[in-house]
Amino acid sequence: MIRISPIRLIGPENEQIGVVETSEALRMGEEQGLDLVEISPDARPPVCKLMDYGKFKYEQSKDLKSKSKNKAQEIKEVRLGRSIKIDPHDVKIRIDQSRRFLMEGHKVQVILVFRGREMMHRDLGIQRLREVVEALADISKVETPPRAMGRRTMILLAPDKPKIEAIKRKLAKEAAKAAGPAPEQADPKKNAPVDEEPPIEDEVHDDEQDTSDDDAATRSESAAE
């Protein structure tokens, strides 16, 4: 809440309204459906503005995100060497380094330095830079073509986001394929121990036992006779 009165008021279109009482500024804001926001509290009188505060905060948040994104995308310098006579193996190392930076989303400025009479053979340096561009064409695009600055010739490459995303998806797919299918989860019902039924014992019925006893008695009587 703004406690000081009067204030210097600025309108929603940045027009200077002038010095007014705080109560009057609040009334004007209510009529227009706007907020009274103090933007310079240390001034005398304080400077306030009529605005849509919600929209103001949203735009402020968008600006911060944009600045953060631009800061994250740095320009990395890669030097091909201090002579156009750089070894092919060293060129490959610089290309791999540039590739890593581009895959991370950074721009890459490739620099070639000429020594002494090499200045007479700038075309050779341009050709060397073109070799780098061709080697990185699958993930980058030329943002600034080769240009000379004193004894240096440079080129600026920017990451080609659609191509990089396609490569990342392909690598992820290949990694998943190399890892093989995921192991199947054990089925608790399938592996549960099976209760074995107890063996069925032969039952001897009483009538069968009685028959056996009668047969034995008959045999005994026959033997006695």
PDB file of C-alpha atoms in Angstrom, residues 93-206:
ATOM      1  CA  ILE A  93      40.447 -33.481 -32.284  1.00  0.00           C
ATOM      2  CA  ARG A  94      39.147 -29.938 -32.829  1.00  0.00           C
ATOM      3  CA  ILE A  95      36.190 -31.278 -34.821  1.00  0.00           C
ATOM      4  CA  ASP A  96      35.282 -33.705 -32.020  1.00  0.00           C
ATOM      5  CA  GLN A  97      35.540 -30.877 -29.507  1.00  0.00           C
ATOM      6  CA  SER A  98      33.269 -28.693 -31.653  1.00  0.00           C
ATOM      7  CA  ARG A  99      30.792 -31.554 -32.011  1.00  0.00           C
ATOM      8  CA  ARG A 100      30.548 -31.913 -28.248  1.00  0.00           C
ATOM      9  CA  PHE A 101      29.856 -28.187 -27.813  1.00  0.00           C
ATOM     10  CA  LEU A 102      27.203 -28.200 -30.547  1.00  0.00           C
ATOM     11  CA  MET A 103      25.457 -31.252 -29.075  1.00  0.00           C
ATOM     12  CA  GLU A 104      25.271 -29.364 -25.771  1.00  0.00           C
ATOM     13  CA  GLY A 105      23.489 -26.503 -27.547  1.00  0.00           C
ATOM     14  CA  HIS A 106      26.355 -23.999 -27.783  1.00  0.00           C
ATOM     15  CA  LYS A 107      27.468 -22.013 -30.807  1.00  0.00           C
ATOM     16  CA  VAL A 108      31.022 -22.654 -31.969  1.00  0.00           C
ATOM     17  CA  GLN A 109      33.412 -20.129 -33.487  1.00  0.00           C
ATOM     18  CA  VAL A 110      36.202 -21.933 -35.335  1.00  0.00           C
ATOM     19  CA  ILE A 111      39.347 -19.817 -35.675  1.00  0.00           C
ATOM     20  CA  LEU A 112      42.397 -20.301 -37.874  1.00  0.00           C
ATOM     21  CA  VAL A 113      45.491 -18.129 -37.359  1.00  0.00           C
ATOM     22  CA  PHE A 114      47.960 -17.380 -40.175  1.00  0.00           C
ATOM     23  CA  ARG A 115      51.666 -16.903 -39.597  1.00  0.00           C
ATOM     24  CA  GLY A 116      54.084 -14.820 -41.663  1.00  0.00           C
ATOM     25  CA  ARG A 117      53.792 -15.494 -45.363  1.00  0.00           C
ATOM     26  CA  GLU A 118      50.799 -17.772 -44.835  1.00  0.00           C
ATOM     27  CA  MET A 119      48.730 -14.598 -45.210  1.00  0.00           C
ATOM     28  CA  MET A 120      49.307 -15.012 -48.953  1.00  0.00           C
ATOM     29  CA  HIS A 121      47.480 -18.352 -48.865  1.00  0.00           C
ATOM     30  CA  ARG A 122      44.222 -17.478 -47.165  1.00  0.00           C
ATOM     31  CA  ASP A 123      42.415 -19.699 -49.650  1.00  0.00           C
ATOM     32  CA  LEU A 124      44.072 -22.722 -48.007  1.00  0.00           C
ATOM     33  CA  GLY A 125      42.781 -21.585 -44.626  1.00  0.00           C
ATOM     34  CA  ILE A 126      39.275 -21.129 -46.018  1.00  0.00           C
ATOM     35  CA  GLN A 127      39.446 -24.655 -47.425  1.00  0.00           C
ATOM     36  CA  ARG A 128      40.454 -26.014 -44.004  1.00  0.00           C
ATOM     37  CA  LEU A 129      37.482 -24.269 -42.399  1.00  0.00           C
ATOM     38  CA  ARG A 130      35.172 -25.709 -45.039  1.00  0.00           C
ATOM     39  CA  GLU A 131      36.396 -29.183 -44.137  1.00  0.00           C
ATOM     40  CA  VAL A 132      35.323 -28.535 -40.558  1.00  0.00           C
ATOM     41  CA  VAL A 133      31.918 -27.276 -41.716  1.00  0.00           C
ATOM     42  CA  GLU A 134      31.366 -30.403 -43.829  1.00  0.00           C
ATOM     43  CA  ALA A 135      32.367 -32.673 -40.934  1.00  0.00           C
ATOM     44  CA  LEU A 136      29.797 -30.994 -38.674  1.00  0.00           C
ATOM     45  CA  ALA A 137      27.028 -30.505 -41.257  1.00  0.00           C
ATOM     46  CA  ASP A 138      24.932 -33.278 -39.669  1.00  0.00           C
ATOM     47  CA  ILE A 139      24.385 -31.246 -36.470  1.00  0.00           C
ATOM     48  CA  SER A 140      25.097 -27.609 -37.341  1.00  0.00           C
ATOM     49  CA  LYS A 141      24.446 -24.759 -39.725  1.00  0.00           C
ATOM     50  CA  VAL A 142      26.648 -21.822 -40.704  1.00  0.00           C
ATOM     51  CA  GLU A 143      25.504 -18.686 -38.910  1.00  0.00           C
ATOM     52  CA  THR A 144      28.380 -16.462 -40.048  1.00  0.00           C
ATOM     53  CA  PRO A 145      30.410 -17.436 -43.147  1.00  0.00           C
ATOM     54  CA  PRO A 146      34.224 -17.328 -43.114  1.00  0.00           C
ATOM     55  CA  ARG A 147      35.554 -13.817 -42.541  1.00  0.00           C
ATOM     56  CA  ALA A 148      39.040 -12.430 -42.049  1.00  0.00           C
ATOM     57  CA  MET A 149      40.127 -10.262 -39.126  1.00  0.00           C
ATOM     58  CA  GLY A 150      43.814  -9.428 -39.302  1.00  0.00           C
ATOM     59  CA  ARG A 151      45.776 -12.660 -39.205  1.00  0.00           C
ATOM     60  CA  ARG A 152      42.734 -14.667 -38.204  1.00  0.00           C
ATOM     61  CA  THR A 153      39.972 -16.217 -40.272  1.00  0.00           C
ATOM     62  CA  MET A 154      36.904 -17.490 -38.468  1.00  0.00           C
ATOM     63  CA  ILE A 155      33.498 -19.013 -39.005  1.00  0.00           C
ATOM     64  CA  LEU A 156      30.529 -19.245 -36.634  1.00  0.00           C
ATOM     65  CA  LEU A 157      28.479 -22.441 -36.425  1.00  0.00           C
ATOM     66  CA  ALA A 158      25.127 -22.755 -34.660  1.00  0.00           C
ATOM     67  CA  PRO A 159      23.521 -26.005 -33.488  1.00  0.00           C
ATOM     68  CA  ASP A 160      20.827 -27.353 -35.806  1.00  0.00           C
ATOM     69  CA  LYS A 161      18.290 -28.343 -33.146  1.00  0.00           C
ATOM     70  CA  PRO A 162      16.015 -30.598 -35.256  1.00  0.00           C
ATOM     71  CA  LYS A 163      19.005 -32.598 -36.510  1.00  0.00           C
ATOM     72  CA  ILE A 164      20.501 -32.851 -33.016  1.00  0.00           C
ATOM     73  CA  GLU A 165      17.203 -34.049 -31.526  1.00  0.00           C
ATOM     74  CA  ALA A 166      16.907 -36.678 -34.276  1.00  0.00           C
ATOM     75  CA  ILE A 167      20.434 -37.938 -33.532  1.00  0.00           C
ATOM     76  CA  LYS A 168      19.729 -38.067 -29.792  1.00  0.00           C
ATOM     77  CA  ARG A 169      16.574 -40.109 -30.387  1.00  0.00           C
ATOM     78  CA  LYS A 170      18.492 -42.486 -32.643  1.00  0.00           C
ATOM     79  CA  LEU A 171      21.268 -42.935 -30.068  1.00  0.00           C
ATOM     80  CA  ALA A 172      18.737 -43.565 -27.297  1.00  0.00           C
ATOM     81  CA  LYS A 173      16.978 -46.158 -29.455  1.00  0.00           C
ATOM     82  CA  GLU A 174      20.259 -47.933 -30.245  1.00  0.00           C
ATOM     83  CA  ALA A 175      21.245 -47.929 -26.566  1.00  0.00           C
ATOM     84  CA  ALA A 176      17.908 -49.456 -25.585  1.00  0.00           C
ATOM     85  CA  LYS A 177      18.267 -52.108 -28.299  1.00  0.00           C
ATOM     86  CA  ALA A 178      21.804 -52.976 -27.157  1.00  0.00           C
ATOM     87  CA  ALA A 179      20.615 -53.365 -23.576  1.00  0.00           C
ATOM     88  CA  GLY A 180      18.163 -56.041 -24.690  1.00  0.00           C
ATOM     89  CA  PRO A 181      14.580 -56.640 -23.548  1.00  0.00           C
ATOM     90  CA  ALA A 182      13.740 -55.968 -19.940  1.00  0.00           C
ATOM     91  CA  PRO A 183      13.705 -59.106 -17.742  1.00  0.00           C
ATOM     92  CA  GLU A 184      10.255 -60.563 -17.213  1.00  0.00           C
ATOM     93  CA  GLN A 185       8.813 -60.167 -13.761  1.00  0.00           C
ATOM     94  CA  ALA A 186       8.209 -63.377 -11.915  1.00  0.00           C
ATOM     95  CA  ASP A 187       4.571 -64.462 -11.650  1.00  0.00           C
ATOM     96  CA  PRO A 188       3.970 -65.182  -7.958  1.00  0.00           C
ATOM     97  CA  LYS A 189       1.120 -67.548  -8.824  1.00  0.00           C
ATOM     98  CA  LYS A 190       3.247 -69.411 -11.339  1.00  0.00           C
ATOM     99  CA  ASN A 191       6.186 -69.941  -8.982  1.00  0.00           C
ATOM    100  CA  ALA A 192       4.161 -70.600  -5.829  1.00  0.00           C
ATOM    101  CA  PRO A 193       4.849 -74.057  -4.264  1.00  0.00           C
ATOM    102  CA  VAL A 194       2.253 -76.695  -5.072  1.00  0.00           C
ATOM    103  CA  ASP A 195       0.746 -78.501  -2.088  1.00  0.00           C
ATOM    104  CA  GLU A 196       1.233 -82.241  -2.610  1.00  0.00           C
ATOM    105  CA  GLU A 197      -1.701 -84.454  -1.806  1.00  0.00           C
ATOM    106  CA  PRO A 198      -0.965 -87.133   0.779  1.00  0.00           C
ATOM    107  CA  PRO A 199      -0.791 -90.718  -0.581  1.00  0.00           C
ATOM    108  CA  ILE A 200      -4.061 -92.599  -0.472  1.00  0.00           C
ATOM    109  CA  GLU A 201      -3.735 -95.572   1.859  1.00  0.00           C
ATOM    110  CA  ASP A 202      -5.498 -98.776   1.056  1.00  0.00           C
ATOM    111  CA  GLU A 203      -8.503 -99.163   3.309  1.00  0.00           C
ATOM    112  CA  VAL A 204      -9.377-102.606   4.559  1.00  0.00           C
ATOM    113  CA  HIS A 205     -13.077-102.964   4.983  1.00  0.00           C
ATOM    114  CA  ASP A 206     -14.494-104.967   7.870  1.00  0.00           C
TER     115      ASP A 206
END
